[in-house]
Coordinates of C-alpha atoms and ligand atoms in Angstrom, one line a residue:
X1 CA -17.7 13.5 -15.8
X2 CA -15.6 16.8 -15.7
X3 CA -16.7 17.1 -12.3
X4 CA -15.7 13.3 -11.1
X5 CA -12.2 14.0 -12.6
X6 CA -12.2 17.2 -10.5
X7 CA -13.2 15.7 -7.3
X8 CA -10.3 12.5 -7.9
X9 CA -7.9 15.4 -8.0
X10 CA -9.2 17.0 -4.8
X11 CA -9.2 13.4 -2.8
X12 CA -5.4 12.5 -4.2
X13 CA -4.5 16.8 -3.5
X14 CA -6.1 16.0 -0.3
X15 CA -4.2 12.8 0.8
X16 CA -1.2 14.1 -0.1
X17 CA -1.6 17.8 1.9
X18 CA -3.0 15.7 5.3
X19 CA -0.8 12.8 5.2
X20 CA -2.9 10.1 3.7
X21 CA -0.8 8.9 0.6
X22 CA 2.3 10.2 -1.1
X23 CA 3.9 9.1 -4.2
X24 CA 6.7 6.8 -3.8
X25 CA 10.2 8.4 -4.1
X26 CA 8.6 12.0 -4.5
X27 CA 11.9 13.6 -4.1
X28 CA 13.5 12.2 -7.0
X29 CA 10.1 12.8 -9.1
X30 CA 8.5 10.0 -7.8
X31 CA 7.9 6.2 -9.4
X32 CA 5.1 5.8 -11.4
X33 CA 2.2 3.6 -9.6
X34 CA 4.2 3.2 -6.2
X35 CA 2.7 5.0 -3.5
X36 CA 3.4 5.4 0.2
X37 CA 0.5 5.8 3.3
X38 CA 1.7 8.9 5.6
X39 CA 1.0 9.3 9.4
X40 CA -2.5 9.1 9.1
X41 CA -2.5 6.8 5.9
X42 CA -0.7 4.2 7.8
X43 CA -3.6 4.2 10.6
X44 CA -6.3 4.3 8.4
X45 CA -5.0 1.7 6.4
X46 CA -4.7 -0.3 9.1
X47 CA -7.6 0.4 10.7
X48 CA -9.8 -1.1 7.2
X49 CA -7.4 -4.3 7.5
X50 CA -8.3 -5.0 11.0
X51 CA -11.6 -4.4 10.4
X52 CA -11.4 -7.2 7.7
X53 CA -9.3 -9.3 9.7
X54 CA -11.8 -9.5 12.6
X55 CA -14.7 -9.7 10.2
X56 CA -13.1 -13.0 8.5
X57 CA -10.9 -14.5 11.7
X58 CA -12.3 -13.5 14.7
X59 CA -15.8 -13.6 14.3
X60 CA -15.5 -16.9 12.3
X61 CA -15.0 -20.6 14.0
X62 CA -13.5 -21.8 10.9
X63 CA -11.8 -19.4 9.3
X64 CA -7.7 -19.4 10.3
X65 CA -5.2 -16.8 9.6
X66 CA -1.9 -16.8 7.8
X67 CA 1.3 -15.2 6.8
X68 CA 3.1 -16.4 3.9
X69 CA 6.5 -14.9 2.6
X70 CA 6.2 -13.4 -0.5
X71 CA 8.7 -15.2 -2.2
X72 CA 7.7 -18.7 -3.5
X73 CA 9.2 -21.7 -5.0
X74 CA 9.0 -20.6 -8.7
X75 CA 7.0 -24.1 -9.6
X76 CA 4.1 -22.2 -7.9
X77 CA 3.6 -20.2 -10.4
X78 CA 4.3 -22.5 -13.3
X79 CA 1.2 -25.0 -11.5
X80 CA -1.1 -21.6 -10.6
X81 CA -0.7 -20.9 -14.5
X82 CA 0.6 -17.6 -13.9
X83 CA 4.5 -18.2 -15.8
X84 CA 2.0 -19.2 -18.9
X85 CA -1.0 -16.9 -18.5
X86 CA -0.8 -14.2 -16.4
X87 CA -0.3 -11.4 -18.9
X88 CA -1.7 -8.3 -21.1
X89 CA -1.8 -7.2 -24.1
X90 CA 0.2 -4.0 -24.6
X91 CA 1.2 -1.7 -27.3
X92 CA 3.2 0.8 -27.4
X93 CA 3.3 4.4 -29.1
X94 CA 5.9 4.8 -32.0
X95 CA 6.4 8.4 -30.6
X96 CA 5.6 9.2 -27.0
X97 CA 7.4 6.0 -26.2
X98 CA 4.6 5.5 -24.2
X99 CA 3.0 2.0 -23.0
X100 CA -0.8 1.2 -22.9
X101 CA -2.7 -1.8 -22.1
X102 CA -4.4 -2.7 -25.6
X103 CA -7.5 -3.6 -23.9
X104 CA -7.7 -0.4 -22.1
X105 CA -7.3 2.1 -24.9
X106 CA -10.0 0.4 -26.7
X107 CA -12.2 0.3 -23.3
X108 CA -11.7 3.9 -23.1
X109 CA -13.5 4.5 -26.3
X110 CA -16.6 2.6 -25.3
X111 CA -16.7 4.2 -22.3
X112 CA -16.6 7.9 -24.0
X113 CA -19.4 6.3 -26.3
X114 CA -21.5 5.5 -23.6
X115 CA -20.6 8.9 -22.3
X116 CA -22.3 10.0 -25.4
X117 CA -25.6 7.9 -24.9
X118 CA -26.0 8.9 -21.3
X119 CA -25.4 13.0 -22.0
X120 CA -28.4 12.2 -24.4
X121 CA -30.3 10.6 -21.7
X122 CA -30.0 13.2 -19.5
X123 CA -30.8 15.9 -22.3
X124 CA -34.2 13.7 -23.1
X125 CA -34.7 13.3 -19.7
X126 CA -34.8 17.3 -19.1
X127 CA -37.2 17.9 -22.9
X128 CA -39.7 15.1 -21.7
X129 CA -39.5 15.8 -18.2
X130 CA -41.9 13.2 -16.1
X131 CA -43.3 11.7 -18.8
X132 CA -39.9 10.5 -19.7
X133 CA -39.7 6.5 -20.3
X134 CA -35.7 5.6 -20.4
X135 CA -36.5 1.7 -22.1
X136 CA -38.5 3.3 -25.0
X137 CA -36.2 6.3 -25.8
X138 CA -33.1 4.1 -26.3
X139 CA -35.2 1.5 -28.0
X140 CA -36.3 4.0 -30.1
X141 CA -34.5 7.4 -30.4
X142 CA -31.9 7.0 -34.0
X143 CA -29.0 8.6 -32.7
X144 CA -28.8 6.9 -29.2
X145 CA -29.7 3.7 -31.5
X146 CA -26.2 4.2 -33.6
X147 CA -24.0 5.2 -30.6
X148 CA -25.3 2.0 -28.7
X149 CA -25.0 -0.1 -32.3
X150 CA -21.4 0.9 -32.1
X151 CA -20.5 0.2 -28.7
X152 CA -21.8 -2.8 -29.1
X153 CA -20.1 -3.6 -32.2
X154 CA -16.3 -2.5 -30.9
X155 CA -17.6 -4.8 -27.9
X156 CA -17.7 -7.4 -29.6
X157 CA -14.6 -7.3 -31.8
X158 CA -12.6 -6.6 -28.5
X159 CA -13.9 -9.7 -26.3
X160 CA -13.5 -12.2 -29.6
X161 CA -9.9 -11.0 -30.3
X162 CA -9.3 -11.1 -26.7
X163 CA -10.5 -14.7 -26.2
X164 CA -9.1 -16.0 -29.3
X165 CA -5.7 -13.9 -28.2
X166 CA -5.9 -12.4 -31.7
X167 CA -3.7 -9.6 -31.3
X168 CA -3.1 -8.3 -34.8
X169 CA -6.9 -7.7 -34.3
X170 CA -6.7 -5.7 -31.5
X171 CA -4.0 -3.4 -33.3
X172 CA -6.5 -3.3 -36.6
X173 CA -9.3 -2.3 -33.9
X174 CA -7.4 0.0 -32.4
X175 CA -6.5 1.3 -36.3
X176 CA -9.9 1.4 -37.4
X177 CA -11.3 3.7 -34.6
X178 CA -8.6 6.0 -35.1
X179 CA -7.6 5.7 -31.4
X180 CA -4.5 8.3 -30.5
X181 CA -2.0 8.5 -27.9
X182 CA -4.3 10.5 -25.0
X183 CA -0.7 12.2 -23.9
X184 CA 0.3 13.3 -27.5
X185 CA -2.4 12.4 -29.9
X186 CA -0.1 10.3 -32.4
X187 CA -1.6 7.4 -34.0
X188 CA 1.9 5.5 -34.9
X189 CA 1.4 2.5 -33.1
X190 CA 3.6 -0.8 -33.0
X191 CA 2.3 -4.2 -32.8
X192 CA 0.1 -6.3 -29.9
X193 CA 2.3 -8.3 -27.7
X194 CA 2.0 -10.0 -24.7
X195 CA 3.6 -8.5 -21.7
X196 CA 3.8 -10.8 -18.1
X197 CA 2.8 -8.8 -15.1
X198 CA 4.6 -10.8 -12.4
X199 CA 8.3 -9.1 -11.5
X200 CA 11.6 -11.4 -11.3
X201 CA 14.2 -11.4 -9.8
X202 CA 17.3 -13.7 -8.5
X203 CA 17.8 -16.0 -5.8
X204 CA 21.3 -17.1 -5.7
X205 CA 20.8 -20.4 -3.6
X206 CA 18.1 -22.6 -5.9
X207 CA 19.5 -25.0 -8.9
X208 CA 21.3 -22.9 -12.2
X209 CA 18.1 -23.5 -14.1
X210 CA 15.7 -22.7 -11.1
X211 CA 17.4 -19.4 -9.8
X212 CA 14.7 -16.8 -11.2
X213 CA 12.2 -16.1 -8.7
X214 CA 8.7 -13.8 -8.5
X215 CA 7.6 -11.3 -6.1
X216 CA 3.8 -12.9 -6.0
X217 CA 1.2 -11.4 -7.7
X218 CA -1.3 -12.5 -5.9
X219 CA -1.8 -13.6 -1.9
X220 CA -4.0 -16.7 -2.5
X221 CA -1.0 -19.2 -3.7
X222 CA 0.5 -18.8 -0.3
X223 CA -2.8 -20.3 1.4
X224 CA -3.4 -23.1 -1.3
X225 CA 0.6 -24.3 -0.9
X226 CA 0.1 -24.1 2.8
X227 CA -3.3 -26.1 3.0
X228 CA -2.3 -29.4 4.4
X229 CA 0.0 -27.3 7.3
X230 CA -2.7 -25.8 8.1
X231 CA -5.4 -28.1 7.9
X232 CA -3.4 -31.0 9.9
X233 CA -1.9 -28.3 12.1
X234 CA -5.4 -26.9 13.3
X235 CA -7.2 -30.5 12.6
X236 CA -9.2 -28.3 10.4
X237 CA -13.2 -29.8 9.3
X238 CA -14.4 -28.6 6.1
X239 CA -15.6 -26.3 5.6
X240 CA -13.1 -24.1 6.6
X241 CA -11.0 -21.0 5.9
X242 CA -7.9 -19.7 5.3
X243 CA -7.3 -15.8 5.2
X244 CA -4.5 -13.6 4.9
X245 CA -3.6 -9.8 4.4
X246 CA -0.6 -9.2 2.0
X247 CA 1.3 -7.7 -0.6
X248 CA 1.5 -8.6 -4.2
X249 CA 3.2 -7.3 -6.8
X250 CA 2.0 -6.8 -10.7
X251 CA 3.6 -4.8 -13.3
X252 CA 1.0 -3.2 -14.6
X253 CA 1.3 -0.5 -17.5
X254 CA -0.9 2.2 -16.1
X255 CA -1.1 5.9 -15.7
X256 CA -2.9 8.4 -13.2
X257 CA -4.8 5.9 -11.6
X258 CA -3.8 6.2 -7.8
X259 CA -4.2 3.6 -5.8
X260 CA -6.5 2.1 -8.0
X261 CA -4.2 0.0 -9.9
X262 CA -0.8 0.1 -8.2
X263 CA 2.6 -1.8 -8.8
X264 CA 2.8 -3.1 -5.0
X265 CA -0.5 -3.1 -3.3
X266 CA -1.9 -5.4 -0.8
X267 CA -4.6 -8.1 -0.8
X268 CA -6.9 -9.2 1.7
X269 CA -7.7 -13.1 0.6
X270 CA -9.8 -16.2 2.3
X271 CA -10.1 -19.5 0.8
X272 CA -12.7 -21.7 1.8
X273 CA -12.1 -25.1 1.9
X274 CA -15.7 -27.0 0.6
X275 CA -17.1 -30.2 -0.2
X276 CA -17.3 -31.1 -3.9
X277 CA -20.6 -29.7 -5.3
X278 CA -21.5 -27.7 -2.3
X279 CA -19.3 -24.9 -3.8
X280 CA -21.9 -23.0 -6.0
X281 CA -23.8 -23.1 -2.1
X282 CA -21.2 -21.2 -0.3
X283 CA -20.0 -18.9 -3.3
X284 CA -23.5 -17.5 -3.0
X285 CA -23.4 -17.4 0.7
X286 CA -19.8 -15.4 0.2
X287 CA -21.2 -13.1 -2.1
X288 CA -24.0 -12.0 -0.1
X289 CA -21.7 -11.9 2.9
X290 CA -18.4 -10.0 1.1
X291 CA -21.1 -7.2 0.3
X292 CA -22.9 -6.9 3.9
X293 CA -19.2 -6.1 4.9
X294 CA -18.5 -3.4 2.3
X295 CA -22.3 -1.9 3.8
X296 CA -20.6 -1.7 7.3
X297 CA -18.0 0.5 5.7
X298 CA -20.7 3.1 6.3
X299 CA -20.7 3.4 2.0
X300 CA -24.4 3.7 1.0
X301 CA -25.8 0.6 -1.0
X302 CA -25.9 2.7 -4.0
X303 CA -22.1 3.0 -4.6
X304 CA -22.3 -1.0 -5.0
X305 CA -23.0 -3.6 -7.8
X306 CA -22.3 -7.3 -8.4
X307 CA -21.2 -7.7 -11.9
X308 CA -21.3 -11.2 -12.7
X309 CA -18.8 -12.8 -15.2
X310 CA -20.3 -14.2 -18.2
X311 CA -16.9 -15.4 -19.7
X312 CA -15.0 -17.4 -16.8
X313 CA -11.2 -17.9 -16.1
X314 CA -10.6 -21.4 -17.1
X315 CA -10.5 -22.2 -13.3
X316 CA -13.6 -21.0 -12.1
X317 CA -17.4 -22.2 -12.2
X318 CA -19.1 -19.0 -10.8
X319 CA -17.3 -15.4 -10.6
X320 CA -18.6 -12.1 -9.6
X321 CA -16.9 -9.0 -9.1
X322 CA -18.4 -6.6 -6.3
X323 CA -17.9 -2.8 -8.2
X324 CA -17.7 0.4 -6.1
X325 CA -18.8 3.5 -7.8
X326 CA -14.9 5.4 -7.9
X327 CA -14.5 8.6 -9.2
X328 CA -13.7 7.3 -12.2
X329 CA -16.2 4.9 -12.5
X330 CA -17.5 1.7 -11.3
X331 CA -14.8 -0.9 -11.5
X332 CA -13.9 -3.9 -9.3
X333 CA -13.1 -3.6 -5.4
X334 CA -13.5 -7.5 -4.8
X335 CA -13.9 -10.3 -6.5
X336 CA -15.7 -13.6 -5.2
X337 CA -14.6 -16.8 -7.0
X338 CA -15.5 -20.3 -7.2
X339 CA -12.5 -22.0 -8.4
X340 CA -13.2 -25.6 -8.1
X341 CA -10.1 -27.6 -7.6
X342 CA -8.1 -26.2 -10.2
X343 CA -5.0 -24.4 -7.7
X344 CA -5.2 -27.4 -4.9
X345 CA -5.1 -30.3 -8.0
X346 CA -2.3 -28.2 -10.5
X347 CA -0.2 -28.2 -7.1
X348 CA -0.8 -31.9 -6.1
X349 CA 0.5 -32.7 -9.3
X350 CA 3.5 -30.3 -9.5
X351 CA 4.6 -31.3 -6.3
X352 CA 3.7 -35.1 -6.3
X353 CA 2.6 -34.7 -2.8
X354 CA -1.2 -35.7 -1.8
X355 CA -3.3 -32.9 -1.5
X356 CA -6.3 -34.2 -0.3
X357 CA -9.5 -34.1 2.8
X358 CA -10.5 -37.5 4.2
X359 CA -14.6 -36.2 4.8
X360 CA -15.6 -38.7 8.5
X361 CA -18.9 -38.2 7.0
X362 CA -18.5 -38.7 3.3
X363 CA -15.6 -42.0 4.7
X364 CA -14.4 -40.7 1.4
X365 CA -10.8 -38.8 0.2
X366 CA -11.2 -36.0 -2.3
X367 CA -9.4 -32.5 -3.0
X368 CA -11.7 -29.6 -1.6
X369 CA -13.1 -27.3 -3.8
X370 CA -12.5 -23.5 -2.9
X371 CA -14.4 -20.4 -2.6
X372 CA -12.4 -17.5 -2.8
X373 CA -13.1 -13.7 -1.9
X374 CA -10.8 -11.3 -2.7
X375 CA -10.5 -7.9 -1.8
X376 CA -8.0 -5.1 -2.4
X377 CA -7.1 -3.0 0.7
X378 CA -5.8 -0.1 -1.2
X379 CA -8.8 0.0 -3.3
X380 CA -11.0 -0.4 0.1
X381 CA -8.9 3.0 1.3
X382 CA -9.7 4.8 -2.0
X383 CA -12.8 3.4 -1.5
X384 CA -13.8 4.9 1.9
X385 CA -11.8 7.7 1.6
X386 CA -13.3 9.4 -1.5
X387 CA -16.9 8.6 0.3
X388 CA -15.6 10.4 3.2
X389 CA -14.8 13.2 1.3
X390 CA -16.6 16.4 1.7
X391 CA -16.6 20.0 1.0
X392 CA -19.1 22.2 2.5
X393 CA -20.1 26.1 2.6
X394 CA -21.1 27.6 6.1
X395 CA -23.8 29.5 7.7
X396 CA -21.0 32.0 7.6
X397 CA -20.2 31.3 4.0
X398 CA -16.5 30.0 5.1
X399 CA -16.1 26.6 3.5
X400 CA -14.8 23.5 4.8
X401 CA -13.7 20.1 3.9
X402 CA -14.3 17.1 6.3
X403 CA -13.4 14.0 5.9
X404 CA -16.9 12.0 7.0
X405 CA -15.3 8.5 8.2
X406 CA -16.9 6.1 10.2
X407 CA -15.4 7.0 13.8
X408 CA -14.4 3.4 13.8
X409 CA -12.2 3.9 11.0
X410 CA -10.8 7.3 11.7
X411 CA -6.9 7.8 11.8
X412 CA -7.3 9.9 15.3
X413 CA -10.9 9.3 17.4
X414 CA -9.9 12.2 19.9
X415 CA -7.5 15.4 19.0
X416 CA -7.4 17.2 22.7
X417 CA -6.4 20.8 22.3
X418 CA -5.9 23.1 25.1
X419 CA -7.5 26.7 24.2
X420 CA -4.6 28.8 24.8
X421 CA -0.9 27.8 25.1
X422 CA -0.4 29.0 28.7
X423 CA -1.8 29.1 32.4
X424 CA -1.2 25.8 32.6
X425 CA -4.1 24.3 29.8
X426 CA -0.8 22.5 27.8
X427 CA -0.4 20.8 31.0
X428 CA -4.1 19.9 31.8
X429 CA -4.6 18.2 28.4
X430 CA -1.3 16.4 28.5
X431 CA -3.7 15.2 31.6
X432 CA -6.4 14.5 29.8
X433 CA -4.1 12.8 26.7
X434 CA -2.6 10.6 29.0
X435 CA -6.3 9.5 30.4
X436 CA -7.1 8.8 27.0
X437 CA -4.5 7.3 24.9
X438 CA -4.3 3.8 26.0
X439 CA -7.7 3.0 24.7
X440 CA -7.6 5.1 21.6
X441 CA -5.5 7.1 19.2
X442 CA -4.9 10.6 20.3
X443 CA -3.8 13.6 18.9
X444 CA -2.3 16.9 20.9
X445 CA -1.8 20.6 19.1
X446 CA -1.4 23.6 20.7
X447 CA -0.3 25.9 18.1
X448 CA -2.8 28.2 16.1
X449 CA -6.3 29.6 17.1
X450 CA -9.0 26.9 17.8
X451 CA -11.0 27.8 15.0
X452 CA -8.6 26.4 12.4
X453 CA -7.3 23.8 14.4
X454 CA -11.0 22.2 14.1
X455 CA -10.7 22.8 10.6
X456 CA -7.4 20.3 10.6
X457 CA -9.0 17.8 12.5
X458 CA -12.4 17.9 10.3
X459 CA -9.7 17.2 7.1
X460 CA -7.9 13.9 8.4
X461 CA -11.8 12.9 9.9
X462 CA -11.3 12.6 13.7
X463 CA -14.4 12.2 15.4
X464 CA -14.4 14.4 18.4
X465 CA -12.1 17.4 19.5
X466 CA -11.7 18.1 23.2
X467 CA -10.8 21.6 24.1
X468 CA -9.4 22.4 27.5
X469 CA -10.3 26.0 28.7
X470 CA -9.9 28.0 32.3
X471 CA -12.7 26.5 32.9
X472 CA -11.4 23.1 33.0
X473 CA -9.1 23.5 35.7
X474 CA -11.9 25.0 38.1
X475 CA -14.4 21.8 37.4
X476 CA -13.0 19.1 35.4
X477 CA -15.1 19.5 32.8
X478 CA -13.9 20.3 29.0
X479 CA -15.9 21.2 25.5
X480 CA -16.2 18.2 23.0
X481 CA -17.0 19.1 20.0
X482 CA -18.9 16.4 17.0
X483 CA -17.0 16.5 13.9
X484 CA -20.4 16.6 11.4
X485 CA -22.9 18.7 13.3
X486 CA -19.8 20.8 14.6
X487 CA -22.0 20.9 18.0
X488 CA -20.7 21.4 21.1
X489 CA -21.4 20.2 24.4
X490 CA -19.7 20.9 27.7
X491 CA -18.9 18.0 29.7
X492 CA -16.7 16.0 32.6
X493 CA -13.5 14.7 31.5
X494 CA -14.2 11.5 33.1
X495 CA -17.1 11.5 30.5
X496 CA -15.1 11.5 27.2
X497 CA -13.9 7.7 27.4
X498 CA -17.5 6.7 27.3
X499 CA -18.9 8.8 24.8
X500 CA -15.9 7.7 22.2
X501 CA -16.2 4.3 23.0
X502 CA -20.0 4.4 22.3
X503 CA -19.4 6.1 19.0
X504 CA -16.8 3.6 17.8
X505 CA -19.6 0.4 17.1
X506 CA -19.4 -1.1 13.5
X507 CA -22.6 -0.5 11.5
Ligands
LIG1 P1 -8.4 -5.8 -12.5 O1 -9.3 -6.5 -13.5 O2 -8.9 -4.4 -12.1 O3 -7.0 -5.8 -13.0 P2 -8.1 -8.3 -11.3 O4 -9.4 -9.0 -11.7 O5 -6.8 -8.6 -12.0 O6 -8.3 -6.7 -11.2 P3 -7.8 -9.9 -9.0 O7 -6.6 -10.6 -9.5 O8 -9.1 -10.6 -8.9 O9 -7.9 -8.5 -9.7 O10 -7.3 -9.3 -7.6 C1 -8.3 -9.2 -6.5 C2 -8.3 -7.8 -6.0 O11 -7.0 -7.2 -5.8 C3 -9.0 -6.8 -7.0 O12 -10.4 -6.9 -6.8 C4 -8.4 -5.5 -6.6 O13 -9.2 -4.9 -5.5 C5 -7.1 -5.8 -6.1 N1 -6.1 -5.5 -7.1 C6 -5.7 -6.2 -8.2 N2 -4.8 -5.5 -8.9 C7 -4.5 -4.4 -8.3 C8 -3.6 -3.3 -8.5 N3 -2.8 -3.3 -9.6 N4 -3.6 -2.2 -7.7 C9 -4.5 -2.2 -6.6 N5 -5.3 -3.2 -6.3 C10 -5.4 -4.3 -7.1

């Protein structure tokens, strides 16, 4: 675990020193959970979203894009149920002054118990060696036996208090374990309340009683408000989708998470419009689909699970999340929902306008059910960018830390670097650049011995380098150096296009 912690702190060190992701307002000590993407950030960023966008739009007859403002009539969120629902419990610290999510700070002691439980594992694992059976030592072994007893128990106390929305029970939980502030170990805790996540703010030109307006938290009311545009607009046939990339906004009490659970982050979201009892069908068929995509991130299968909701949203008929294995755990990247008609109906009868599909087939009017996936891109980036993220130790002993990304995804495919900064190399690969840069995102430095220059390129995960030596001016021909075997080859610079473009396929 110490060692996970470590390497979070050496990806968000990293991001920061190449230009990935800074804190928001850094100069005035920053704003806690509210980041910004830097130079290479931006592309990278971009480069996951378009990879997405294709994915869903381009490569799908049915599916549509979209690009909804992010403020909303506030009725849309009184008929999504987020004015009413859309909140956690918090609690906060008598003397730190500090906030927690409830939930969390009891979640946190499960997780150090099963922390516990799999330290023993591992310690078994090492006395028994191969004839070590897992299923019969914790079936069996007292200690691992109590610790599992007690997760089990705070387990269930938390989930019944949360779904009863007990919270004097949470605060007694929270009591009886003898949880402490982690910043200054006080126990002097106030009561449970509820806490809305959704910002407001005002919007002088709407009615006296209607001039409070949210930034959305979510994408996916912009699509279900915009259905019947869309679907007369396109003459849409279900089934059919609607997907869109965008920000959303959630107050969320949180600390040193990074971009795992920000303030403003950004969703990647598609609806899809189905028949009535064909939606269990497709939410499968979305499932299996939503995790062949995270595969062609180039993220082995391993870092992946499905975790299936056994306690549903009061929308829903079927939910899974898809987990990614962060560095600080497995928690959610995507979640795929069934939510039957729940949004489309709650805003047919808010609105009093007919939201509804005449099915040719069916000769029958009904409101489509919906399957929804949805995916957060800033999780995606931390996502692929702690995968990437490598250190290694030399023949020579030097070390070196490379960012492995899929070339497809890299911020820069080419860096072109002339060997020395005179007899007229800067000049040649300004050449080269310009051969180059139409087609793909280029990079140029002169400055600084080659050797170390690599080294820069290896830490934001470009591909290929491209030196341009004497050489080069008396044949054409330049070094191009791989970024993971660090081989070079020697080769003409009308070859370089090619061997980029060949490089930049999607698994
Ligand atoms: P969590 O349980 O982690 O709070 P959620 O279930 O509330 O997440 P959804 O409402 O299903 O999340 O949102 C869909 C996706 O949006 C999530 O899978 C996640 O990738 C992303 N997301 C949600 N909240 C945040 C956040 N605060 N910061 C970054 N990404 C987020």
């Amino acid at each position: 675990m110490a060692n996970n912690e470590d390497k979070f702190k050496k990806i968000i060190a990293h991001a920061k020193e190449y230009g990935f992701v800074f804190q928001s307002s850094e100069i005035y000590d920053g704003l806690s959970a509210v980041y910004d993407y830097g130079q290479h950030g931006v592309e990278l960023k971009n480069n996951i979203k378009n990879h997405w966008w294709k994915s869903m739009v381009q490569y799908h007859e049915n599916i549509v894009g979209l690009d909804a403002a992010i403020f909303m009539h506030p009725t849309v969120w009184k008929a999504s149920g987020h004015v009413d629902a859309f909140s956690d419990p918090m609690i906060d610290n008598k003397d730190s002054k500090k906030r927690y999510r409830a939930d969390v700070l009891v979640e946190n002691y499960m997780a150090k118990i099963e922390q516990k439980i799999q330290k023993e594992i591992i310690k078994a694992g090492k006395r028994f060696g191969e004839s070590f059976d897992k299923e019969q030592y914790l079936a069996t072994n007292s200690r691992v036996m109590d610790y599992q007893k007690k997760r089990d128990d705070v387990a269930k106390r938390l989930y019944s208090a949360m779904d009863n929305e007990d919270f004097p029970a949470i605060k007694t939980l929270i009591e009886d374990l003898g949880i402490a502030d982690p910043v200054s170990g006080s126990k002097n805790w106030t009561d449970v309340r509820q806490f809305n996540l959704m910002f407001a703010t005002q919007m002088g030109s709407l009615s006296e009683d209607a001039n409070e307006v949210y930034l959305r938290p979510e994408t996916a009311q912009g699509i279900f408000t915009n259905y019947l545009n869309v679907q007369k607009s396109g003459r849409m046939k279900i089934p059919f989708g609607i997907a869109q990339v965008g920000k959303a906004f959630r107050n969320e009490i949180v600390a040193r998470q990074f971009l795992f659970r920000m303030k403003e982050f950004e969703q990647m979201e598609m609806q899809y419009f189905v028949r009535p009892g064909e939606e269990l069908k497709w939410y499968e068929y979305w499932k299996e689909e939503r995790m062949k995509w995270h595969l062609s991130l180039g993220i082995p299968a391993e870092k992946y699970r499905f975790h299936d909701h056994e306690k549903l949203a009061h929308y829903a008929n079927a939910a899974a999340d898809i987990e990614f294995e962060f560095p600080i755990g497995f928690k959610e990247i995507e979640g795929i929902h069934s939510r039957t008609d729940f949004d489309l109906a709650a805003h047919q009868e808010y609105s009093g306008r007919k939201i509804q599909y005449f099915d040719p087939e069916l000769n029958q009017n009904y409101i489509p059910y919906v399957v929804e996936t949805s995916i957060g891109l800033d999780r995606t980036f931390l996502a692929v960018l702690s995968n990437a993220f490598h250190e290694e130790t030399l023949d020579d002993g030097s070390q070196r830390v490379l960012l492995k990304l899929p070339p497809f995804l890299a911020p820069v495919k080419a860096a072109i670097l002339p060997l020395v900064k005179k007899d007229g190399l800067p000049e040649k690969a300004r050449e080269v650049i310009d051969s180059l840069k139409y087609d793909y995102m280029c990079f140029y430095e002169e400055k600084d011995a080659i050797g170390r220059r690599y080294r820069r390129q290896d830490a934001i995960g470009t591909p290929y380098c491209i030196t341009v030596d004497h050489q080069t001016l008396k044949d054409n021909t330049v070094t191009i150096r791989e970024r993971d075997s660090m081989e070079q080859e020697r080769i003409p610079v009308d070859a370089i296009s090619e061997i980029i473009k060949k490089r930049l396929t999607v698994n």
